[in-house]
């Protein structure tokens, strides 16, 4: 009697946080300017933000200081990090909100049995706290931050560790993000990527060579995910 093939594991969709799931730019700028005001530096603007985010608060502060002609000495960063974290955490959720269509898209995917996860370079405590304040944690099987593992995006192990935590399977995973770290981590881990152009990338997302670009979360459907997984598997098999 022939064996019945095991059912395929549920698909896993992994989201970046800032600039992908959530429009956080106003609160990031506000907390960053509060932080660098301790050094009497001129504020940065939203136009600067795309050049400052993507590697977490530590790098954002360092880049903002360099942008204002004040590169940090070795022992200056910890106090600035504490100042940033205290301000940002103390003002959550601020003016941060999900991007249009996100909640409906996640509901569609969950209704199909999909798993969802977050993989962000934001500190895990800040990512989790923000999602809790917005009442979104129930959507996700795993939430990993830039300090969850010894590595962070674009290192493949940040994404593969998130997949493992979510109970997913790498062959049935898609990564969604807005910047080079998100597309690069997908490539490094060997999973297909979906890019969104409304986030904080300082270059057009088309130049990052994602597998698919969506301009609104209305386009994020189970049919799109299944097609992308199928086409990616076929491409890898060639």
Short mmCIF file of C-alpha atoms in Angstrom, two decimals:
data_model
loop_
_atom_site.label_atom_id
_atom_site.label_comp_id
_atom_site.label_asym_id
_atom_site.label_seq_id
_atom_site.Cartn_x
_atom_site.Cartn_y
_atom_site.Cartn_z
CA UNK A 1 0.00 0.00 0.00
CA UNK A 2 1.60 3.31 -1.07
CA UNK A 3 2.46 5.77 1.63
CA UNK A 4 0.43 8.97 1.75
CA UNK A 5 2.75 11.94 1.33
CA UNK A 6 3.04 14.13 4.42
CA UNK A 7 1.17 17.42 4.10
CA UNK A 8 3.29 20.46 3.38
CA UNK A 9 4.05 22.58 6.45
CA UNK A 10 2.18 25.88 6.70
CA UNK A 11 3.77 28.80 4.92
CA UNK A 12 5.58 31.35 7.09
CA UNK A 13 5.62 35.06 6.22
CA UNK A 14 8.34 37.00 8.05
CA UNK A 15 8.03 40.78 8.25
CA UNK A 16 10.54 43.48 8.96
CA UNK A 17 9.13 46.00 11.46
CA UNK A 18 10.12 49.65 10.91
CA UNK A 19 9.09 50.84 7.47
CA UNK A 20 7.40 47.53 6.62
CA UNK A 21 4.80 46.58 9.22
CA UNK A 22 4.70 49.92 10.97
CA UNK A 23 5.18 53.55 10.03
CA UNK A 24 7.45 54.51 12.92
CA UNK A 25 9.29 57.42 11.35
CA UNK A 26 7.84 60.26 13.44
CA UNK A 27 8.61 58.55 16.73
CA UNK A 28 12.08 57.44 15.67
CA UNK A 29 12.98 60.97 14.62
CA UNK A 30 11.57 62.43 17.82
CA UNK A 31 13.50 60.02 20.06
CA UNK A 32 16.67 60.40 18.01
CA UNK A 33 16.53 64.19 18.24
CA UNK A 34 15.85 63.97 21.97
CA UNK A 35 18.96 61.79 22.24
CA UNK A 36 21.37 63.96 20.28
CA UNK A 37 20.08 67.12 21.94
CA UNK A 38 22.17 66.02 24.93
CA UNK A 39 25.18 66.81 22.73
CA UNK A 40 23.69 70.16 21.58
CA UNK A 41 23.45 68.82 18.02
CA UNK A 42 20.99 70.15 15.47
CA UNK A 43 17.94 67.91 14.96
CA UNK A 44 17.73 65.51 12.03
CA UNK A 45 14.70 65.39 9.75
CA UNK A 46 12.62 62.65 8.17
CA UNK A 47 14.60 63.18 4.96
CA UNK A 48 17.68 62.08 6.88
CA UNK A 49 15.95 59.05 8.34
CA UNK A 50 16.35 56.71 5.38
CA UNK A 51 20.11 57.10 5.76
CA UNK A 52 20.02 56.44 9.49
CA UNK A 53 17.78 53.43 10.12
CA UNK A 54 18.13 49.75 9.34
CA UNK A 55 20.80 48.63 11.79
CA UNK A 56 19.05 49.43 15.08
CA UNK A 57 19.19 52.36 17.49
CA UNK A 58 22.92 52.12 18.21
CA UNK A 59 23.94 52.60 14.59
CA UNK A 60 21.20 55.20 14.06
CA UNK A 61 22.63 57.34 16.88
CA UNK A 62 26.19 56.93 15.59
CA UNK A 63 25.17 57.91 12.07
CA UNK A 64 23.15 60.90 13.27
CA UNK A 65 26.12 62.18 15.25
CA UNK A 66 28.44 61.78 12.28
CA UNK A 67 25.88 63.52 10.08
CA UNK A 68 26.04 66.49 12.46
CA UNK A 69 29.84 66.50 12.48
CA UNK A 70 30.20 64.94 15.93
CA UNK A 71 31.59 61.41 15.63
CA UNK A 72 31.25 59.62 18.96
CA UNK A 73 34.13 58.68 21.22
CA UNK A 74 34.27 55.11 22.45
CA UNK A 75 32.57 55.59 25.82
CA UNK A 76 29.86 58.07 24.78
CA UNK A 77 27.39 55.66 23.18
CA UNK A 78 26.03 53.69 26.17
CA UNK A 79 24.58 56.80 27.87
CA UNK A 80 23.04 57.96 24.59
CA UNK A 81 21.52 54.52 24.06
CA UNK A 82 19.95 54.66 27.50
CA UNK A 83 18.57 58.12 26.73
CA UNK A 84 17.11 56.94 23.41
CA UNK A 85 15.58 53.76 24.86
CA UNK A 86 14.04 55.58 27.81
CA UNK A 87 12.43 58.21 25.58
CA UNK A 88 11.28 55.80 22.89
CA UNK A 89 9.89 53.18 25.29
CA UNK A 90 8.30 55.83 27.47
CA UNK A 91 6.34 57.30 24.58
CA UNK A 92 5.09 54.11 22.88
CA UNK A 93 3.14 53.79 20.69
CA UNK A 94 3.30 57.52 19.97
CA UNK A 95 2.19 58.25 16.44
CA UNK A 96 3.27 54.86 15.09
CA UNK A 97 0.62 52.97 13.17
CA UNK A 98 0.33 49.96 10.86
CA UNK A 99 0.59 50.66 7.16
CA UNK A 100 -2.71 50.70 5.25
CA UNK A 101 -4.10 47.26 4.53
CA UNK A 102 -1.73 45.44 6.87
CA UNK A 103 -4.26 44.10 9.36
CA UNK A 104 -6.57 42.83 6.63
CA UNK A 105 -3.60 41.15 4.90
CA UNK A 106 -2.50 39.40 8.09
CA UNK A 107 -6.06 38.29 8.77
CA UNK A 108 -6.22 36.80 5.26
CA UNK A 109 -3.00 34.88 5.75
CA UNK A 110 -3.93 33.65 9.23
CA UNK A 111 -7.28 32.44 7.90
CA UNK A 112 -5.33 30.20 5.51
CA UNK A 113 -3.33 28.70 8.37
CA UNK A 114 -0.17 30.71 7.71
CA UNK A 115 2.37 31.46 10.41
CA UNK A 116 3.61 35.03 10.77
CA UNK A 117 6.79 36.37 12.37
CA UNK A 118 8.80 39.56 12.83
CA UNK A 119 12.53 39.79 12.16
CA UNK A 120 13.85 43.28 12.94
CA UNK A 121 17.14 44.91 13.86
CA UNK A 122 15.28 46.93 16.50
CA UNK A 123 16.00 45.74 20.04
CA UNK A 124 13.70 42.84 20.88
CA UNK A 125 12.31 44.57 23.98
CA UNK A 126 11.41 47.67 21.98
CA UNK A 127 9.88 45.66 19.12
CA UNK A 128 7.84 43.52 21.49
CA UNK A 129 6.78 46.50 23.59
CA UNK A 130 5.65 48.45 20.55
CA UNK A 131 3.67 45.54 19.12
CA UNK A 132 2.07 44.95 22.50
CA UNK A 133 1.02 48.60 22.77
CA UNK A 134 -0.58 48.32 19.33
CA UNK A 135 -2.28 45.03 20.28
CA UNK A 136 -0.59 43.14 17.44
CA UNK A 137 1.42 40.44 19.21
CA UNK A 138 -1.35 37.85 18.81
CA UNK A 139 -0.64 37.73 15.07
CA UNK A 140 2.93 36.47 15.42
CA UNK A 141 4.42 33.08 16.18
CA UNK A 142 7.84 34.67 16.79
CA UNK A 143 9.26 38.17 17.24
CA UNK A 144 13.04 38.49 17.04
CA UNK A 145 15.08 41.64 17.40
CA UNK A 146 18.59 42.79 16.69
CA UNK A 147 19.77 41.48 20.06
CA UNK A 148 17.82 38.19 20.10
CA UNK A 149 20.67 36.23 18.52
CA UNK A 150 24.44 36.86 18.39
CA UNK A 151 23.93 38.11 14.79
CA UNK A 152 21.48 40.40 13.04
CA UNK A 153 20.24 41.07 9.51
CA UNK A 154 21.66 40.71 6.89
CA UNK A 155 23.27 37.65 8.52
CA UNK A 156 21.18 34.66 7.42
CA UNK A 157 21.19 33.23 10.95
CA UNK A 158 18.94 36.04 12.18
CA UNK A 159 16.26 34.96 9.72
CA UNK A 160 16.82 31.22 10.09
CA UNK A 161 16.68 31.57 13.88
CA UNK A 162 13.39 33.44 13.55
CA UNK A 163 12.01 30.72 11.28
CA UNK A 164 12.97 28.07 13.82
CA UNK A 165 11.34 30.02 16.67
CA UNK A 166 8.15 30.39 14.64
CA UNK A 167 8.00 26.65 13.94
CA UNK A 168 8.37 27.33 10.24
CA UNK A 169 10.20 25.58 7.42
CA UNK A 170 12.77 27.46 5.38
CA UNK A 171 11.44 25.97 2.13
CA UNK A 172 8.03 27.48 2.87
CA UNK A 173 9.13 30.93 4.08
CA UNK A 174 8.87 34.38 2.50
CA UNK A 175 10.58 37.54 3.82
CA UNK A 176 8.95 40.97 3.47
CA UNK A 177 10.92 44.18 3.98
CA UNK A 178 11.65 47.70 2.86
CA UNK A 179 15.46 47.92 2.80
CA UNK A 180 18.69 46.32 1.74
CA UNK A 181 19.09 44.34 4.98
CA UNK A 182 15.74 42.62 4.45
CA UNK A 183 16.34 41.65 0.84
CA UNK A 184 19.93 40.65 1.61
CA UNK A 185 18.98 38.44 4.56
CA UNK A 186 16.43 36.67 2.36
CA UNK A 187 19.06 36.05 -0.30
CA UNK A 188 21.58 34.91 2.30
CA UNK A 189 19.11 32.48 3.85
CA UNK A 190 17.85 31.22 0.49
CA UNK A 191 14.23 32.36 0.76
CA UNK A 192 12.19 34.53 -1.62
CA UNK A 193 11.65 38.18 -0.81
CA UNK A 194 8.85 40.71 -1.17
CA UNK A 195 9.80 44.39 -1.04
CA UNK A 196 7.60 47.35 -0.14
CA UNK A 197 8.54 50.80 -1.49
CA UNK A 198 6.92 52.91 1.23
CA UNK A 199 9.53 52.35 3.94
CA UNK A 200 12.94 53.82 4.73
CA UNK A 201 15.23 52.60 1.99
CA UNK A 202 17.64 55.24 0.70
CA UNK A 203 17.63 53.60 -2.76
CA UNK A 204 14.70 52.41 -4.91
CA UNK A 205 13.74 48.93 -3.71
CA UNK A 206 13.73 47.74 -7.31
CA UNK A 207 17.52 48.18 -7.31
CA UNK A 208 17.77 45.63 -4.47
CA UNK A 209 16.48 42.87 -6.77
CA UNK A 210 13.66 41.45 -4.64
CA UNK A 211 11.58 38.65 -6.09
CA UNK A 212 8.37 40.72 -5.92
CA UNK A 213 7.46 44.33 -5.13
CA UNK A 214 4.05 45.20 -3.69
CA UNK A 215 2.93 48.80 -3.34
CA UNK A 216 0.07 48.15 -0.89
CA UNK A 217 -0.75 45.34 1.52
CA UNK A 218 -3.95 44.71 -0.44
CA UNK A 219 -1.62 42.83 -2.81
CA UNK A 220 -0.36 40.47 -0.08
CA UNK A 221 -2.50 37.38 -0.58
CA UNK A 222 -2.04 33.66 -0.07
CA UNK A 223 -2.11 33.28 -3.87
CA UNK A 224 0.87 35.62 -4.17
CA UNK A 225 2.82 33.81 -1.45
CA UNK A 226 2.11 30.37 -2.90
CA UNK A 227 3.08 31.49 -6.40
CA UNK A 228 6.28 33.05 -5.12
CA UNK A 229 7.24 29.94 -3.17
CA UNK A 230 6.52 27.72 -6.17
CA UNK A 231 8.47 29.89 -8.62
CA UNK A 232 11.39 30.24 -6.22
CA UNK A 233 11.57 26.47 -5.71
CA UNK A 234 11.56 25.95 -9.47
CA UNK A 235 14.31 28.55 -9.95
CA UNK A 236 16.51 26.99 -7.28
CA UNK A 237 15.99 23.53 -8.75
CA UNK A 238 17.26 24.55 -12.20
#
